[in-house]
Short mmCIF file of C-alpha atoms in Angstrom, two decimals:
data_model
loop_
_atom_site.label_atom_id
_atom_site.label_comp_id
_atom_site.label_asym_id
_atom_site.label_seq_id
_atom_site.Cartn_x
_atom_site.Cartn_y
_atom_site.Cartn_z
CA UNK A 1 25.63 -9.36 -56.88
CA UNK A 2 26.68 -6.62 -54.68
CA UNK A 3 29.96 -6.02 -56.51
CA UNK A 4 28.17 -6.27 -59.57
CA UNK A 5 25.60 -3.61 -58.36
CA UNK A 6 28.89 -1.52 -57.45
CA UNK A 7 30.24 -1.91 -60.46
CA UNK A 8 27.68 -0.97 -63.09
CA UNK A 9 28.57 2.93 -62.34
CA UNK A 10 32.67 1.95 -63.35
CA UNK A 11 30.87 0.44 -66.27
CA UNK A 12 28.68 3.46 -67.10
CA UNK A 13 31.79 5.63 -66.44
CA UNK A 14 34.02 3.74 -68.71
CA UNK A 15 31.44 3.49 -71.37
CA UNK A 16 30.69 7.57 -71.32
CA UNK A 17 34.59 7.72 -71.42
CA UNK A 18 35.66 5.59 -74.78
CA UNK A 19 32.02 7.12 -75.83
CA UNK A 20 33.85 10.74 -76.19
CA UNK A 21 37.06 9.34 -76.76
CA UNK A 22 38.58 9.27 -74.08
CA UNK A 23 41.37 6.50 -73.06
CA UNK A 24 41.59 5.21 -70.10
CA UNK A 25 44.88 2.92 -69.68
CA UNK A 26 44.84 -0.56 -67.83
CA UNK A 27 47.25 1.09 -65.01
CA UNK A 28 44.59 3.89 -64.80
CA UNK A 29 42.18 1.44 -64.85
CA UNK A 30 43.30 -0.55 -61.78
CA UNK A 31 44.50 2.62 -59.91
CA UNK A 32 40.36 3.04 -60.09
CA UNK A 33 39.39 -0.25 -59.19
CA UNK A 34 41.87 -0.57 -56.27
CA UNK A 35 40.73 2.13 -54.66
CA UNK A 36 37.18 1.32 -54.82
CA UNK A 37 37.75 -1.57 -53.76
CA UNK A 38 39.78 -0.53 -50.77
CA UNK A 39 36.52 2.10 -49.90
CA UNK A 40 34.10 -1.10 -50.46
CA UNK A 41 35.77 -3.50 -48.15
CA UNK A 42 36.80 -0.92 -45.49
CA UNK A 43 33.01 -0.16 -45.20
CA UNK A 44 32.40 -4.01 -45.24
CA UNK A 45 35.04 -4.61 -42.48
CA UNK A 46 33.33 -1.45 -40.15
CA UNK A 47 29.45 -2.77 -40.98
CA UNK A 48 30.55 -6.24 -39.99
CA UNK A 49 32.59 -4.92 -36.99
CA UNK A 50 29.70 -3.87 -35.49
CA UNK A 51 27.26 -6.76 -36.45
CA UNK A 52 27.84 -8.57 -33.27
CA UNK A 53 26.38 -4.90 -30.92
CA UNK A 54 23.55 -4.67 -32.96
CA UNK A 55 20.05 -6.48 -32.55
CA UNK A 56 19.30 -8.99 -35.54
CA UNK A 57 16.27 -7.19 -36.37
CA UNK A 58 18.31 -4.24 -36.55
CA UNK A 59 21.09 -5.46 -38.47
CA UNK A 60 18.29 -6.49 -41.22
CA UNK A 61 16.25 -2.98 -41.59
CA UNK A 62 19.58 -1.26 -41.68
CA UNK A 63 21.26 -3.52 -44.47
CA UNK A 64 17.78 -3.76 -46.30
CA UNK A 65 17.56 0.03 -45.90
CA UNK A 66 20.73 1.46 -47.12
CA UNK A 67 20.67 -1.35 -50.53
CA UNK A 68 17.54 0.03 -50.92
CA UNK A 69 18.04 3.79 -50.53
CA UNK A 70 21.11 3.87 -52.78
CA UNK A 71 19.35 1.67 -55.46
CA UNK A 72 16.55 4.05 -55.81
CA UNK A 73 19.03 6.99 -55.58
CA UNK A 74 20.68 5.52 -58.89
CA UNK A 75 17.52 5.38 -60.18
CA UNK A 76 16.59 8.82 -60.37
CA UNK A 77 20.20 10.32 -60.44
CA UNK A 78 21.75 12.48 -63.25
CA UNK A 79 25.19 12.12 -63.89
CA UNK A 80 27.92 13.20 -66.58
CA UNK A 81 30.88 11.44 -65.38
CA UNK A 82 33.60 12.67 -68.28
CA UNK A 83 34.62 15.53 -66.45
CA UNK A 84 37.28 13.46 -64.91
CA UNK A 85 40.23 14.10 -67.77
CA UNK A 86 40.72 17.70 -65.88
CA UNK A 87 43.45 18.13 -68.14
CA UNK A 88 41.80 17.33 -71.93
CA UNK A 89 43.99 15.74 -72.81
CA UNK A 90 41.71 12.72 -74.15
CA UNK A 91 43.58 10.03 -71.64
CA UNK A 92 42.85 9.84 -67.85
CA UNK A 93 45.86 9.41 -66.16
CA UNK A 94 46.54 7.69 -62.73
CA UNK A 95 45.76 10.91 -60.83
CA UNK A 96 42.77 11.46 -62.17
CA UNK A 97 41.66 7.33 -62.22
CA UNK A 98 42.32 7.82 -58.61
CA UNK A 99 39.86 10.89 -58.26
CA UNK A 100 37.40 9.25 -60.30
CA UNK A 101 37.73 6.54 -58.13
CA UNK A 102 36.80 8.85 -55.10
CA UNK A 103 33.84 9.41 -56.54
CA UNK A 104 32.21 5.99 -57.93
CA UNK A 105 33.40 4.89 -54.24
CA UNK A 106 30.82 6.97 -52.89
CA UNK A 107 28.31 4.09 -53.57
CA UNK A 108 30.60 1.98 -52.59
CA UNK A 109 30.72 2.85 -48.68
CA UNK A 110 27.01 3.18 -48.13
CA UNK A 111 26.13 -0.26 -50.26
CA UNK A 112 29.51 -1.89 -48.18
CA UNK A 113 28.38 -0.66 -44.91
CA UNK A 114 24.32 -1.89 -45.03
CA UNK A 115 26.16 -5.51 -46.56
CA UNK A 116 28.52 -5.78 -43.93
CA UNK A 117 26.09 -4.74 -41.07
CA UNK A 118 24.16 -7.78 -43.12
CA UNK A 119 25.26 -11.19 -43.69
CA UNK A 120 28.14 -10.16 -46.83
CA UNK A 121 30.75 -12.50 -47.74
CA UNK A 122 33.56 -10.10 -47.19
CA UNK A 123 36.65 -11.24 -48.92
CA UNK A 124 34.87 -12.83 -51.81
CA UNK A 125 32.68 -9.29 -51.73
CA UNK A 126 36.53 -7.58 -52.22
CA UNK A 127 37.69 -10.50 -54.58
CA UNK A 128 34.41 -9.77 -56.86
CA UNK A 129 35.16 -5.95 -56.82
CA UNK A 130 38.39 -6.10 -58.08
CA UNK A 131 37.44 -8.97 -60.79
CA UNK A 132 34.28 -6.93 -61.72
CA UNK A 133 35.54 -3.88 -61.55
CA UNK A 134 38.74 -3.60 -63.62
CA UNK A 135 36.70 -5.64 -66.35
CA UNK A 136 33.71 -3.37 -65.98
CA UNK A 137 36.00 -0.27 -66.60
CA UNK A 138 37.99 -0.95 -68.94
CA UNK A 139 35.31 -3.29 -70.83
CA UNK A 140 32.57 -0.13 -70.70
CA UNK A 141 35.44 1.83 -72.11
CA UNK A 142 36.00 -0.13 -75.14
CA UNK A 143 32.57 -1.17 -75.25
CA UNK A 144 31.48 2.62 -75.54
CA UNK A 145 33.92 3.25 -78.53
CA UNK A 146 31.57 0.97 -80.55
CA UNK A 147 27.84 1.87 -79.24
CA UNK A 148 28.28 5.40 -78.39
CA UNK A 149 24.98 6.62 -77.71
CA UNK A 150 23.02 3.28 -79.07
CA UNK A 151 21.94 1.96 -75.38
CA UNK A 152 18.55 2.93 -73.94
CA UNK A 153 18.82 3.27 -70.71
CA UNK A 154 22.03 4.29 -68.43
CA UNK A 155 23.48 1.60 -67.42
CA UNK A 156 24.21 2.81 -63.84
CA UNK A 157 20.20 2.26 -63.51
CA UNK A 158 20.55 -1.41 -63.99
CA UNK A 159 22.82 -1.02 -60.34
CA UNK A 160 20.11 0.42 -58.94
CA UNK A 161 17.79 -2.10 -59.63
CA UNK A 162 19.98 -4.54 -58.19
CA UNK A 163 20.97 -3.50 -54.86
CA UNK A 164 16.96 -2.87 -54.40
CA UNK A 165 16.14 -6.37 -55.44
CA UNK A 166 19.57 -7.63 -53.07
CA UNK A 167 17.38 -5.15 -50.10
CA UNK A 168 14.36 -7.14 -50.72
CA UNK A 169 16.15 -10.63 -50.55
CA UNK A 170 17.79 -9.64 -47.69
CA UNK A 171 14.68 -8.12 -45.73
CA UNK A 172 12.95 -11.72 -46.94
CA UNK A 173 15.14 -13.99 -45.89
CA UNK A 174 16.00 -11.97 -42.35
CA UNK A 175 12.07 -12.62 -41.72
CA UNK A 176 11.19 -15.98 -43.01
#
């Protein structure tokens, strides 16, 4: 769930992307998704470094917290992510997937940090990012060719409305 949560702005940014035409190769594509995934499980690793120092109660209101505070963020955020192809060209290339990537991992190391602070499943939390993740890319991509401007409702919301329902589970379980 997390990575999926992570992974819905890749999705939204791949879907604006083949929405306006713009290509974004498979090595681009995993240039993207390696990095984010690098920024996910680095903050995983740090949050479940220090675990162990923390009180229990603690660890709970601060995993429950940040899930929470970035899923309402993506809520309410405005976004235009297809400023990324700095050069116009109509393709992002691997500099610019890696950029990009700089960007959607923003997310990415407050979500990873509150989950490892938590009780996350690191290395299947870094297996699921890079499985999710290059197919959320590259799917949204090909997926916004087709539906340009059909969908209802960003679908970088939908993330948000995960990682506040993974907050509440959390905060639930911790106390019951």
């Amino acid at each position: 769930m997390l990575a999926l949560a992570c992974s819905l702005d890749a999705f939204a940014l791949g879907f604006a992307y083949g929405g306006k035409r713009i290509r974004i190769p498979v090595l681009s594509g995993w240039i993207a998704t390696l990095c984010c995934t690098v920024f996910l499980g680095g903050a995983l690793l740090l949050g479940g470094l220090l675990r162990p120092y923390l009180p229990e109660w603690l660890t709970t209101v601060l995993a429950s917290g940040v899930l929470c505070a970035v899923g309402v963020f993506k809520l309410f955020e405005k976004n235009e992510p297809t400023d990324g192809d700095a050069n116009k060209d109509y393709v992002i290339s691997p500099s610019e997937a890696a950029l990009l990537s700089i960007v959607l991992s923003l997310d990415g190391l407050a979500v990873g940090f509150g989950a490892g602070v938590g009780s996350a499943n690191i290395p299947a939390a870094v297996v699921a990012s890079v499985v999710i993740g290059i197919a959320a890319i590259m799917g949204g991509c090909r997926l916004g060719e087709k539906l340009s401007g059909s969908l209802p409702v960003n679908p970088s919301r939908i993330g948000g409305v995960i990682l506040i329902g993974l907050a509440v589970s959390e905060f639930m379980l911790s106390f019951s």
